Amino acid sequence: MKAFDIAEGIRVLVYGEPMDTGAVVCRLGNEIEADGFGHVELLGPDASRITMELKKKDIVYGLGANLGGINKRGRKYESYCTDEPVHSEEKKRLYAAHNFLMISGNGAKGFFIDFPGLIGYDIGCSDKDKLIIDVAGEDFAVYEIDGKNEDEVVQRFHSIIGRSYVPPKWGLGYFQSRWGYETSKDVRRVKKSFDDLGIPLEGIYLDLDYMEDFKDFSVSDERFPDMEELVREFKEDGVYIIPIIDAGVKIEKGYDIYEEGILNDHFVKTEAGKPYVAAVWPGKVHLPDFLRPETRKWWGEKYKVLTDLGIEGYWNDMNEPAIFYDEEELEKAVDAAIASKGANLGVLKYFELKDLFKDMGNRERYYRTFYHEVDGKVVVNEKVHNLYGQNMTVAAGEGLRSILGKRHVLISRASSTGMHRHSGIWTGDNSSWWSHLELNIRMMPSINMAGFYYVGADTGGFGNSTNWELLTRWLQFSAFTPLYRNHSAIGNDFQEPYIFGDEVTGWNREIIKARYALIPYLYSEMMKSVMNGTMMFRPLSFMFRDDASKDTEDQLLLGKELMLTPVTKPNASGRTVYLPEDMAEVTFRDGEVSLERTASGLRRLEYGFDCLKFYLRKDSILPYSSPSMNVRSLDIGTLHAIAYVDKEAEYVLYDDDGESYGYETGESWSTTIKVRRDGLDFSAEAISDNPKIEKIVVDILGTDGDRIRKTITI
Ligand code: GLC
């Protein structure tokens, strides 16, 4: 083991000869003396174990988009990107490999394991006082990060992994999606419903349905003959089309992507050096070797087929990579089935046969049978497994940036650290379960810790049919997440916000409109978090040290101003909330915003379906605009703000053109709003270089109950 300085509070311990995974952007400093990280043992040629002691009160945060709580203790997890269609409690792995953890107790300490293969975590599960990490290899690096508190540890971690991807501002609008909008007529019908009902809409995601025979970079002539017009017409109304792209390339003579891939050797190979055959949506496919720079370049340029149609947003899917079956496994199962034809199968034989077909997808064996080329060396997928989705998305991100020359929307299902610089993520195939709304809430801070900000879940739930109540409650929570997308699987009941009758449609419309009113704040918070490497969504325990705050996993802090308290149970007219300090209850309803003082402690919050409710912290200001039908028509000429003030409050509203990369070099506008108590009165002032803002109307609630409105001309 060798140890090196990185920067203040950060050092790296290097075991063996780790590969460059693309996770970090920092350089190694001086070599230093170090004892090592926890207790590290070599258990075999491909197995290292790190063991650490946990104190009784330590909280363990992190692991990004994985299952479990905000506090990860008491459970096992794995980092091994997997197409996991059922996110049930016993599962250990999902689509992401986010290997950042933080132990918070007496101070805070973070660590990031830079390793591209399987890592298992036993966090106080087998032994309540131990954190055991099993790394499936001997070559890895552990970054150890100290800080005065949790926020500083996260900020330092983000300083070594580099600045995150940001979408264009329109990426923060409301998106409708569905696997099963089969034709361009269906898509037009959906948009028309939104228009007719006055529900804001920023875009429609296109699932597999738009492709010809599930072929990447193809558009079905039969079902989407008018794609170019569709994209143009929609865009005139400020509505974007976002198609899916899958990792597997259909094996079909004459299909350009397949032919080029074969010709230029772009596909992963078997041990014998032949292109590996997997099966996904189109049947048999080859998998591009995204770990090769030439392949990434080739793939990135392919997006031009779709950008030429005017498309500026994409979602990369099945890039764990998902494998439904491989030829060998399918043949084995089919042979066994044929051999048992007419047989009288006893229970054991029957189960044996059934199991050959069951769970045929994504078997671990598959990932040991195909190979990548990494720096001229042949490497089996298993060893670099978690880099596949990352590199597909790097290819897309780099390609799109160079083709479009302005920001694009990009989300990926599989991810690992390093990909955060190129794309956002969605949390994959959740179900229409109340517990998955809760999981969505708990995932947000961990995902921010891992460096991803443009994030959201399939609102309403992807698998199984949703119901009006779950959808509305989920729309209320997702109204705060940067990616706001309602997506569901084919075969389930439809779940557009207007499906459940007039009354529910009216509620959903108000919720989505309130989301648009919050976009100036949400964009500002997302951008400031990205720029500073801080978190947008934080657990209460980052700010409040009492035990009740540490135990609260169904409320979140958003920025420094807000506390979110979503309802996550059916048949509820509200919920119990925990307020660690006095706050003001905020209600956005029918274009009106109201504020009510609420004393600290356990409180009952009445929270109906027809509004957005949350809390504004003391000495805080929340800016917002009038709602609009899309981001393009958001008008902040008159900016509004609410303030809950004891002594003084300040908010700095970040804004920029929302589409160029100018933000990278500081091209942005800043508006500072200040409210101060002056004896019995309040004063409000603002300084702004934002050319779009003419005046700011601030509604102030004092902690003693006084209310006053101030109008500031800029
Ligand atoms: C995967 C994706 C899901 C998509 C489906 C069909 O399951 O996660 O979002 O709808 O594939 O493309």
XYZ file of C-alpha atoms and ligand atoms in Angstrom:
726
model
C 0.000 0.000 0.000
C 1.176 3.487 -0.816
C -0.381 6.690 0.476
C -0.459 10.124 -1.128
C -1.666 13.571 -0.197
C -4.371 14.982 -2.424
C -5.467 18.228 -0.828
C -6.349 19.514 2.613
C -8.158 16.747 4.484
C -7.900 14.260 1.616
C -5.464 11.429 1.125
C -5.489 8.327 -0.991
C -4.344 4.859 -0.083
C -3.360 2.869 -3.128
C -3.464 -0.921 -2.960
C -1.808 -2.844 -5.799
C -2.057 -1.193 -9.200
C -5.548 0.211 -9.687
C -6.785 1.137 -13.153
C -7.941 4.617 -14.062
C -11.731 4.344 -13.792
C -12.406 7.973 -14.702
C -13.956 8.582 -11.294
C -11.558 11.215 -10.003
C -10.075 14.290 -11.638
C -7.455 15.065 -8.990
C -3.724 14.486 -9.079
C -1.725 12.576 -6.523
C 0.362 14.780 -4.224
C 3.403 13.724 -2.216
C 3.815 10.224 -0.972
C 3.137 10.123 2.758
C 3.423 7.686 5.614
C 0.083 6.133 6.526
C -1.168 3.261 8.622
C -3.794 2.131 6.171
C -7.469 2.357 6.053
C -9.376 0.373 8.649
C -8.053 -3.162 8.751
C -7.290 -4.449 5.270
C -6.773 -8.149 4.569
C -6.109 -10.010 1.366
C -8.470 -12.956 1.376
C -7.384 -14.400 -1.948
C -6.264 -13.346 -5.418
C -9.497 -11.488 -6.094
C -10.697 -10.631 -2.658
C -9.760 -7.919 -0.224
C -11.627 -7.138 2.952
C -11.669 -3.840 4.773
C -13.044 -3.904 8.297
C -13.852 -0.874 10.377
C -15.318 -0.410 13.818
C -18.621 1.414 14.154
C -19.538 3.201 17.346
C -23.039 2.780 18.706
C -24.194 6.225 17.637
C -22.388 6.444 14.297
C -24.572 7.072 11.280
C -23.352 5.685 7.941
C -24.452 7.730 4.930
C -23.892 7.184 1.219
C -23.920 4.473 -1.469
C -25.877 6.697 -3.852
C -28.788 5.129 -5.689
C -29.113 1.973 -3.646
C -31.796 0.557 -1.373
C -32.094 0.948 2.380
C -32.359 4.044 4.494
C -30.632 7.392 4.594
C -28.704 5.774 7.433
C -27.274 2.688 5.749
C -26.656 0.715 8.959
C -28.176 -2.715 9.531
C -28.114 -3.988 5.992
C -25.997 -5.464 3.200
C -25.459 -3.776 -0.157
C -23.572 -4.418 -3.353
C -22.145 -2.170 -6.004
C -22.594 -4.082 -9.241
C -24.708 -2.330 -11.876
C -27.718 -4.588 -12.392
C -30.958 -4.475 -14.344
C -33.093 -5.146 -11.274
C -36.774 -4.969 -12.206
C -38.153 -5.482 -8.694
C -36.760 -3.206 -6.002
C -37.941 -5.268 -3.073
C -36.494 -5.066 0.408
C -34.218 -8.092 0.265
C -32.317 -6.849 -2.807
C -28.751 -5.656 -2.374
C -27.971 -4.034 -5.688
C -29.631 -1.780 -8.220
C -28.374 -0.022 -11.352
C -25.657 2.121 -9.826
C -22.228 1.653 -8.299
C -21.688 4.691 -6.076
C -18.924 3.788 -3.671
C -18.920 6.818 -1.408
C -19.656 6.353 2.290
C -19.491 8.689 5.239
C -19.364 7.804 8.900
C -20.772 10.515 11.091
C -20.520 10.362 14.840
C -17.781 12.129 16.615
C -17.027 14.265 13.548
C -17.466 13.085 9.980
C -15.214 11.015 7.765
C -15.836 10.046 4.174
C -14.295 7.413 1.987
C -14.558 6.571 -1.642
C -13.431 3.259 -3.055
C -12.218 3.615 -6.590
C -12.669 0.155 -8.062
C -14.597 -0.911 -11.177
C -15.823 -4.382 -10.109
C -18.059 -5.857 -7.430
C -17.921 -4.400 -3.930
C -20.016 -5.803 -1.098
C -20.894 -3.821 2.024
C -22.037 -5.256 5.323
C -22.872 -2.173 7.334
C -23.461 -3.271 10.905
C -25.575 -6.158 9.622
C -23.756 -9.389 10.543
C -21.931 -7.642 13.348
C -23.639 -4.541 14.634
C -20.338 -2.835 15.467
C -18.534 -3.477 12.195
C -18.486 -2.122 8.710
C -17.106 -4.798 6.393
C -16.283 -4.025 2.784
C -15.451 -6.842 0.384
C -13.668 -5.682 -2.730
C -13.496 -8.318 -5.478
C -9.886 -7.541 -6.327
C -6.534 -6.469 -4.975
C -6.026 -3.320 -7.010
C -8.034 -0.394 -5.725
C -7.690 3.022 -4.173
C -9.404 4.370 -1.095
C -9.803 8.119 -0.794
C -10.107 9.134 2.802
C -11.731 12.482 3.450
C -11.840 14.458 6.676
C -13.913 17.504 7.301
C -15.290 19.601 10.095
C -18.790 18.324 9.335
C -20.747 16.228 6.817
C -21.143 19.101 4.362
C -17.434 19.752 4.211
C -16.668 16.058 3.660
C -19.108 15.941 0.736
C -17.715 19.155 -0.700
C -14.169 17.801 -0.526
C -15.262 14.537 -2.138
C -16.875 16.488 -4.954
C -13.679 18.491 -5.390
C -11.836 15.282 -6.316
C -14.500 13.871 -8.645
C -15.121 17.107 -10.544
C -18.103 19.251 -11.369
C -21.391 17.533 -12.186
C -23.415 17.599 -15.372
C -26.125 20.225 -15.644
C -29.087 20.038 -17.985
C -30.524 23.017 -19.805
C -33.084 24.880 -17.711
C -35.913 23.267 -19.663
C -34.764 19.975 -18.138
C -36.498 21.139 -14.962
C -39.940 21.177 -16.549
C -42.596 18.488 -16.273
C -42.182 15.458 -18.558
C -44.694 12.828 -19.534
C -43.426 9.389 -20.435
C -44.838 5.949 -21.067
C -43.569 2.731 -22.516
C -46.428 2.193 -24.962
C -47.059 5.549 -26.671
C -47.019 3.482 -29.808
C -47.381 5.993 -32.602
C -46.785 9.654 -33.264
C -50.579 9.997 -33.161
C -50.558 8.726 -29.567
C -47.878 11.244 -28.701
C -49.821 14.091 -30.322
C -52.933 12.992 -28.446
C -51.091 13.150 -25.127
C -49.812 16.650 -25.847
C -53.269 17.778 -26.909
C -54.749 16.533 -23.644
C -52.204 18.579 -21.698
C -52.948 21.633 -23.873
C -56.728 21.258 -23.643
C -56.639 20.832 -19.886
C -54.130 23.632 -19.282
C -51.562 21.349 -17.627
C -47.966 22.517 -18.121
C -45.823 20.180 -20.236
C -42.133 20.457 -21.093
C -41.702 17.311 -23.107
C -42.619 13.741 -23.886
C -40.187 10.870 -23.543
C -40.288 8.291 -26.309
C -39.704 4.710 -25.283
C -38.783 1.769 -27.523
C -41.982 2.244 -29.508
C -40.431 4.865 -31.797
C -37.675 2.601 -33.103
C -37.817 0.260 -36.034
C -37.461 -3.276 -34.604
C -35.725 -1.918 -31.488
C -32.777 -0.709 -33.538
C -30.774 2.137 -31.991
C -30.685 5.355 -34.035
C -33.584 4.240 -36.218
C -37.092 5.700 -36.402
C -40.056 3.567 -37.443
C -41.465 4.769 -40.764
C -44.688 3.073 -39.986
C -45.397 4.381 -36.498
C -43.440 7.670 -36.500
C -43.402 8.685 -40.191
C -43.496 12.366 -39.230
C -40.860 12.466 -36.515
C -39.154 15.584 -37.844
C -42.420 17.561 -38.069
C -43.476 16.259 -34.688
C -40.253 17.495 -33.086
C -40.486 20.860 -34.895
C -44.159 21.480 -34.166
C -43.805 20.515 -30.516
C -40.739 22.714 -30.112
C -42.665 25.693 -31.464
C -44.861 25.223 -28.403
C -41.839 24.785 -26.131
C -42.315 21.003 -25.857
C -39.359 18.618 -26.311
C -39.156 15.025 -27.522
C -36.714 12.757 -25.670
C -36.074 9.315 -27.196
C -34.535 6.287 -25.516
C -31.296 4.653 -26.663
C -30.380 1.128 -25.550
C -26.942 -0.404 -25.199
C -27.479 -3.541 -27.320
C -27.139 -3.334 -31.111
C -29.447 -5.610 -33.107
C -27.632 -8.236 -35.129
C -29.048 -7.698 -38.592
C -27.319 -7.706 -41.950
C -27.630 -4.331 -43.638
C -28.335 -2.388 -40.417
C -25.738 0.374 -40.521
C -24.838 0.423 -36.841
C -24.363 -3.342 -36.809
C -22.351 -3.336 -40.038
C -20.096 -0.465 -38.939
C -19.639 -2.083 -35.541
C -18.481 -5.339 -37.101
C -16.313 -3.613 -39.674
C -14.507 -1.457 -37.145
C -14.352 -3.997 -34.373
C -16.543 -2.064 -31.946
C -18.185 -4.945 -30.079
C -17.189 -6.799 -26.903
C -15.799 -10.266 -27.587
C -15.896 -13.829 -26.359
C -12.783 -15.569 -25.129
C -12.302 -16.839 -28.685
C -12.274 -13.259 -29.995
C -15.715 -13.349 -31.687
C -18.332 -10.647 -31.073
C -20.308 -11.736 -28.004
C -23.991 -12.467 -28.577
C -26.415 -11.351 -25.864
C -30.162 -10.889 -26.130
C -32.211 -7.833 -25.217
C -35.298 -6.165 -26.789
C -34.455 -6.846 -30.461
C -33.508 -10.459 -29.750
C -29.837 -11.134 -30.436
C -27.517 -8.166 -30.034
C -23.873 -7.251 -29.837
C -22.689 -4.906 -27.110
C -20.472 -1.983 -28.105
C -17.195 -1.911 -26.199
C -17.689 1.537 -24.707
C -14.455 1.183 -22.760
C -12.562 1.809 -26.027
C -12.155 5.512 -26.883
C -12.670 4.779 -30.625
C -15.977 3.082 -29.893
C -17.127 5.957 -27.692
C -16.320 8.436 -30.425
C -18.170 6.377 -33.045
C -21.224 5.974 -30.812
C -21.282 9.643 -29.730
C -21.362 10.741 -33.345
C -24.356 8.486 -34.056
C -26.629 10.768 -32.047
C -26.445 13.101 -35.021
C -29.085 10.953 -36.729
C -31.508 12.194 -34.088
C -30.113 15.657 -33.385
C -30.620 16.321 -37.119
C -34.329 15.836 -36.465
C -34.129 18.613 -33.871
C -33.908 16.342 -30.797
C -31.979 17.712 -27.802
C -32.623 15.185 -25.045
C -31.950 11.434 -24.604
C -32.176 8.627 -22.094
C -29.643 5.803 -22.121
C -31.071 2.507 -20.988
C -30.197 -1.188 -20.425
C -26.579 -0.192 -19.967
C -25.626 -2.280 -16.940
C -25.582 -3.986 -19.503
C -28.911 -5.806 -19.203
C -28.904 -9.269 -20.777
C -32.184 -11.181 -21.063
C -30.440 -14.423 -21.944
C -27.417 -15.717 -23.741
C -27.483 -18.408 -26.423
C -25.996 -21.111 -24.240
C -28.350 -20.600 -21.291
C -31.421 -20.465 -23.499
C -30.425 -23.624 -25.319
C -29.830 -25.476 -22.067
C -33.285 -24.533 -20.817
C -35.057 -25.331 -24.085
C -33.312 -28.732 -24.350
C -34.350 -29.565 -20.808
C -37.933 -28.516 -21.564
C -38.044 -30.683 -24.681
C -36.578 -33.617 -22.801
C -39.311 -33.332 -20.169
C -42.144 -33.262 -22.662
C -44.790 -35.744 -21.522
C -42.819 -36.590 -18.371
C -44.463 -36.816 -14.990
C -42.235 -34.296 -13.174
C -42.028 -34.540 -9.409
C -41.689 -31.331 -7.455
C -37.888 -31.216 -7.461
C -37.541 -31.938 -11.167
C -40.273 -29.392 -11.896
C -38.507 -26.688 -9.878
C -35.227 -27.548 -11.569
C -36.837 -27.058 -14.970
C -38.654 -23.884 -13.949
C -35.471 -22.379 -12.507
C -33.673 -22.863 -15.808
C -36.033 -20.273 -17.299
C -36.697 -18.195 -14.234
C -34.158 -15.433 -13.622
C -32.449 -16.210 -16.911
C -31.841 -12.483 -17.222
C -28.627 -10.865 -16.030
C -27.030 -14.042 -14.681
C -23.628 -13.363 -13.141
C -22.086 -15.993 -15.398
C -22.757 -13.867 -18.503
C -20.462 -11.128 -17.247
C -17.613 -13.609 -17.017
C -17.908 -14.604 -20.675
C -17.270 -11.401 -22.586
C -14.265 -9.168 -22.807
C -13.325 -5.517 -23.235
C -10.225 -3.923 -24.593
C -8.742 -1.585 -22.013
C -5.513 0.197 -22.946
C -4.621 -2.603 -25.352
C -5.308 -5.350 -22.772
C -8.162 -7.827 -22.848
C -10.253 -7.581 -19.671
C -13.259 -9.676 -18.720
C -16.421 -7.615 -18.115
C -16.799 -8.784 -14.532
C -13.616 -6.934 -13.568
C -14.686 -3.606 -15.045
C -18.418 -4.204 -14.944
C -19.419 -0.916 -13.340
C -17.765 1.131 -16.081
C -20.038 -0.026 -18.889
C -23.056 2.276 -18.427
C -20.725 5.074 -17.437
C -18.796 4.859 -20.682
C -21.885 4.519 -22.867
C -23.073 7.747 -21.298
C -19.705 9.479 -21.583
C -19.877 8.623 -25.297
C -23.335 10.170 -25.548
C -22.475 13.225 -23.451
C -19.296 14.019 -25.368
C -20.945 13.362 -28.725
C -23.952 15.546 -27.942
C -21.868 18.370 -26.583
C -19.816 18.527 -29.724
C -22.793 18.126 -32.073
C -25.177 20.558 -30.386
C -22.757 23.101 -28.926
C -25.294 23.836 -26.193
C -26.618 21.919 -23.213
C -28.742 18.815 -23.715
C -30.852 16.632 -21.457
C -29.244 13.259 -20.762
C -30.162 10.636 -18.184
C -28.806 7.135 -17.823
C -30.040 4.120 -15.920
C -26.684 2.552 -15.043
C -24.095 4.802 -13.473
C -20.914 4.993 -11.497
C -18.838 7.833 -10.140
C -17.298 9.787 -12.996
C -20.465 9.583 -15.060
C -21.875 12.381 -12.909
C -19.781 14.811 -14.997
C -21.672 13.798 -18.134
C -25.263 12.978 -17.252
C -28.086 12.733 -14.773
C -29.840 9.524 -13.745
C -33.284 8.210 -13.056
C -33.747 5.635 -10.350
C -34.904 2.850 -12.691
C -37.846 0.497 -12.662
C -39.545 1.222 -9.364
C -43.096 0.032 -8.741
C -46.317 1.848 -8.028
C -45.887 1.175 -4.336
C -46.129 3.640 -1.471
C -42.870 2.203 -0.137
C -41.159 3.265 -3.360
C -42.264 6.843 -2.891
C -40.556 6.634 0.500
C -37.484 5.032 -1.081
C -37.346 7.882 -3.589
C -37.234 10.382 -0.711
C -34.472 8.503 1.093
C -32.379 8.117 -2.056
C -32.188 11.821 -2.885
C -29.492 12.858 -0.362
C -27.375 9.753 -1.027
C -27.519 10.389 -4.760
C -26.464 14.017 -4.272
C -23.568 12.802 -2.112
C -22.473 10.613 -5.032
C -22.285 13.709 -7.269
C -25.579 13.438 -9.185
C -28.023 16.349 -9.135
C -30.203 15.927 -12.217
C -32.177 13.095 -10.700
C -35.722 11.876 -10.258
C -37.759 8.700 -9.985
C -40.501 7.385 -12.261
C -43.230 9.461 -10.663
C -46.378 7.420 -10.069
C -44.294 4.251 -10.280
C -43.097 2.287 -13.321
C -44.173 -1.294 -12.632
C -47.741 -2.252 -11.651
C -50.697 0.051 -12.043
C -50.783 3.176 -9.978
C -53.872 4.785 -8.419
C -54.938 8.415 -8.294
C -53.817 8.909 -4.738
C -50.305 7.519 -5.095
C -49.819 9.465 -8.306
C -50.932 12.749 -6.750
C -48.807 12.246 -3.636
C -45.814 11.354 -5.805
C -46.369 14.399 -8.016
C -46.279 16.450 -4.805
C -42.885 15.066 -3.797
C -41.318 15.003 -7.255
C -42.335 18.636 -7.714
C -39.067 19.338 -5.876
C -36.716 16.943 -7.701
C -34.750 18.375 -10.647
C -35.952 15.600 -12.971
C -39.789 15.624 -12.862
C -40.961 12.715 -15.004
C -44.064 10.558 -14.872
C -43.168 7.210 -16.486
C -44.893 3.843 -16.524
C -44.592 0.430 -18.141
C -46.628 -0.959 -20.965
C -49.499 -3.162 -19.825
C -50.263 -1.142 -16.716
C -53.101 1.353 -16.431
C -52.325 4.750 -17.882
C -51.150 7.330 -15.355
C -51.064 10.710 -17.057
C -52.078 13.444 -14.608
C -55.472 13.761 -16.323
C -56.502 10.077 -16.205
C -58.353 10.004 -12.907
C -61.321 12.321 -13.484
C -61.863 16.069 -13.327
C -61.236 16.662 -9.671
C -57.927 14.786 -9.549
C -56.887 16.375 -12.849
C -57.478 19.791 -11.296
C -55.320 18.915 -8.288
C -52.506 17.535 -10.430
C -52.602 20.627 -12.616
C -52.191 22.854 -9.560
C -49.280 20.778 -8.275
C -47.453 20.906 -11.614
C -48.117 24.635 -11.874
C -46.692 25.141 -8.401
C -43.597 23.244 -9.588
C -43.168 25.752 -12.390
C -43.489 28.615 -9.899
C -40.626 27.037 -7.940
C -38.295 26.587 -10.923
C -36.328 29.833 -10.372
C -35.492 28.579 -6.866
C -34.926 24.931 -7.851
C -32.655 25.886 -10.728
C -30.750 28.272 -8.490
C -30.315 25.598 -5.821
C -29.287 22.922 -8.313
C -26.737 25.212 -9.952
C -25.288 26.479 -6.679
C -24.959 22.900 -5.431
C -23.197 21.845 -8.626
C -20.845 24.832 -8.553
C -19.961 24.456 -4.883
C -20.053 20.660 -4.702
C -22.644 20.837 -1.943
C -25.844 18.858 -1.576
C -29.230 20.062 -2.749
C -31.199 17.557 -0.635
C -29.906 16.912 2.856
C -31.037 14.729 5.750
C -32.245 16.705 8.769
C -29.344 15.246 10.724
C -26.816 17.240 8.676
C -28.179 20.398 10.252
C -29.816 19.335 13.529
C -28.016 17.166 16.047
C -30.920 15.902 18.156
C -31.877 12.206 18.083
C -35.294 12.836 16.540
C -33.660 14.578 13.555
C -31.224 11.692 13.167
C -34.133 9.245 13.059
C -36.184 11.225 10.524
C -35.980 9.672 7.049
C -39.241 10.870 5.474
C -38.486 14.590 5.578
C -35.631 16.355 3.790
C -33.969 19.718 3.788
C -33.857 21.390 0.403
C -31.216 24.096 0.166
C -30.796 26.137 3.321
C -34.380 27.320 3.171
C -36.890 24.514 2.904
C -37.942 21.400 4.742
C -39.969 18.914 2.689
C -42.622 16.849 4.431
C -44.360 14.748 1.770
C -47.308 12.494 2.562
C -46.365 8.880 1.814
C -49.345 6.949 3.147
C -52.716 6.180 1.597
C -56.016 7.556 2.911
C -54.222 10.325 4.772
C -55.427 13.893 5.069
C -52.013 14.909 6.335
C -49.203 13.595 8.475
C -47.185 14.097 11.597
C -44.097 16.167 10.976
C -41.097 16.780 13.141
C -39.898 20.378 13.328
C -36.480 20.665 14.961
C -37.016 24.450 15.202
C -39.841 26.955 14.609
C -40.643 27.229 10.908
C -43.378 28.615 8.674
C -45.797 26.278 6.920
C -45.998 27.212 3.238
C -48.945 26.433 0.974
C -49.010 26.879 -2.799
C -52.640 26.570 -3.866
C -54.466 27.977 -6.912
C -51.695 30.461 -7.625
C -51.842 31.781 -4.038
C -49.015 31.365 -1.570
C -49.592 31.480 2.168
C -47.393 31.269 5.256
C -48.268 30.175 8.809
C -46.000 30.116 11.829
C -45.492 26.659 13.335
C -43.758 25.977 16.626
C -41.034 23.332 16.867
C -41.802 19.767 17.939
C -44.085 17.063 16.623
C -46.922 18.721 14.722
C -49.882 17.658 12.708
C -49.736 18.917 9.112
C -53.012 18.954 7.213
C -51.921 18.263 3.639
C -54.618 17.774 1.012
C -54.223 16.830 -2.635
C -54.919 20.227 -4.142
C -51.718 22.014 -3.163
C -48.016 21.848 -2.392
C -47.028 22.163 1.250
C -43.651 22.375 2.910
C -41.839 24.486 5.488
C -39.743 27.619 5.232
C -37.017 27.914 7.849
C -36.596 30.915 10.090
C -34.645 33.845 8.630
C -35.069 32.439 5.145
C -36.386 33.720 1.837
C -37.944 31.669 -0.946
C -38.162 33.352 -4.350
C -40.721 32.103 -6.866
C -42.407 33.208 -10.056
C -45.893 33.048 -11.479
C -46.529 29.574 -12.878
C -46.118 29.056 -16.614
C -46.936 26.404 -19.193
C -43.266 25.679 -19.892
C -39.811 26.917 -18.953
C -39.493 29.102 -22.024
C -42.429 31.233 -20.944
C -41.404 31.535 -17.288
C -41.583 35.259 -16.556
C -39.512 36.653 -13.713
C -40.076 40.308 -14.654
C -41.978 40.448 -11.393
C -40.256 38.007 -9.097
C -42.083 37.026 -5.916
C -40.620 35.951 -2.617
C -41.819 34.874 0.782
C -39.723 35.465 3.859
C -40.020 34.202 7.409
C -37.966 36.571 9.496
C -36.844 36.900 13.054
C -33.776 39.119 12.592
C -32.562 39.089 9.021
C -32.658 36.866 5.981
C -30.797 36.784 2.689
C -31.161 34.748 -0.485
C -28.874 34.809 -3.500
C -30.780 33.747 -6.595
C -28.509 32.233 -9.233
C -29.628 32.437 -12.844
C -28.061 32.145 -16.291
C -29.157 31.763 -19.908
C -30.197 28.184 -19.135
C -28.806 26.695 -22.309
C -25.172 27.557 -23.033
C -22.025 26.349 -21.296
C -21.317 29.941 -20.244
C -21.941 28.984 -16.606
C -18.687 27.016 -16.706
C -16.761 30.267 -17.029
C -18.911 32.300 -14.682
C -21.455 33.750 -17.098
C -24.412 34.083 -14.791
C -26.630 36.585 -12.996
C -27.050 37.003 -9.337
C -29.846 38.601 -7.355
C -29.389 39.144 -3.642
C -32.566 39.725 -1.669
C -32.293 40.875 1.935
C -34.984 41.341 4.548
C -34.207 42.838 7.933
C -36.237 43.608 11.006
C -35.916 47.347 11.802
C -37.437 47.935 15.210
C -41.128 47.250 14.732
C -40.912 47.340 10.973
C -39.173 45.312 8.253
C -36.985 46.551 5.432
C -36.317 44.721 2.182
C -33.710 45.417 -0.452
C -32.218 43.683 -3.465
C -29.240 43.983 -5.758
C -29.422 42.269 -9.111
C -27.602 42.128 -12.423
C -30.297 39.871 -13.876
C -31.713 41.751 -16.862
C -34.946 39.774 -16.661
C -35.971 41.000 -13.211
C -37.745 44.378 -12.920
C -39.221 44.188 -9.473
C -39.442 41.850 -6.536
C -42.535 41.566 -4.362
C -41.675 40.167 -0.948
C -44.310 38.914 1.473
C -42.816 38.880 4.932
C -44.045 37.010 7.972
C -42.336 37.973 11.200
C -41.717 35.439 13.932
C -44.111 37.486 16.094
C -46.864 37.122 13.501
C -46.571 40.511 11.760
C -47.185 40.473 8.031
C -46.056 43.031 5.522
C -45.527 43.252 1.767
C -42.531 45.102 0.300
C -41.990 45.848 -3.357
C -38.437 46.392 -4.529
C -37.761 47.973 -7.908
C -34.552 46.797 -9.533
C -36.368 -0.521 -19.045
C -36.356 0.909 -18.547
C -37.758 1.484 -18.616
C -38.269 1.371 -20.050
C -38.222 -0.076 -20.518
C -38.574 -0.224 -21.981
O -37.073 -1.342 -18.181
O -35.833 1.023 -17.255
O -37.756 2.822 -18.197
O -39.568 1.842 -20.104
O -36.930 -0.597 -20.329
O -37.685 0.472 -22.773
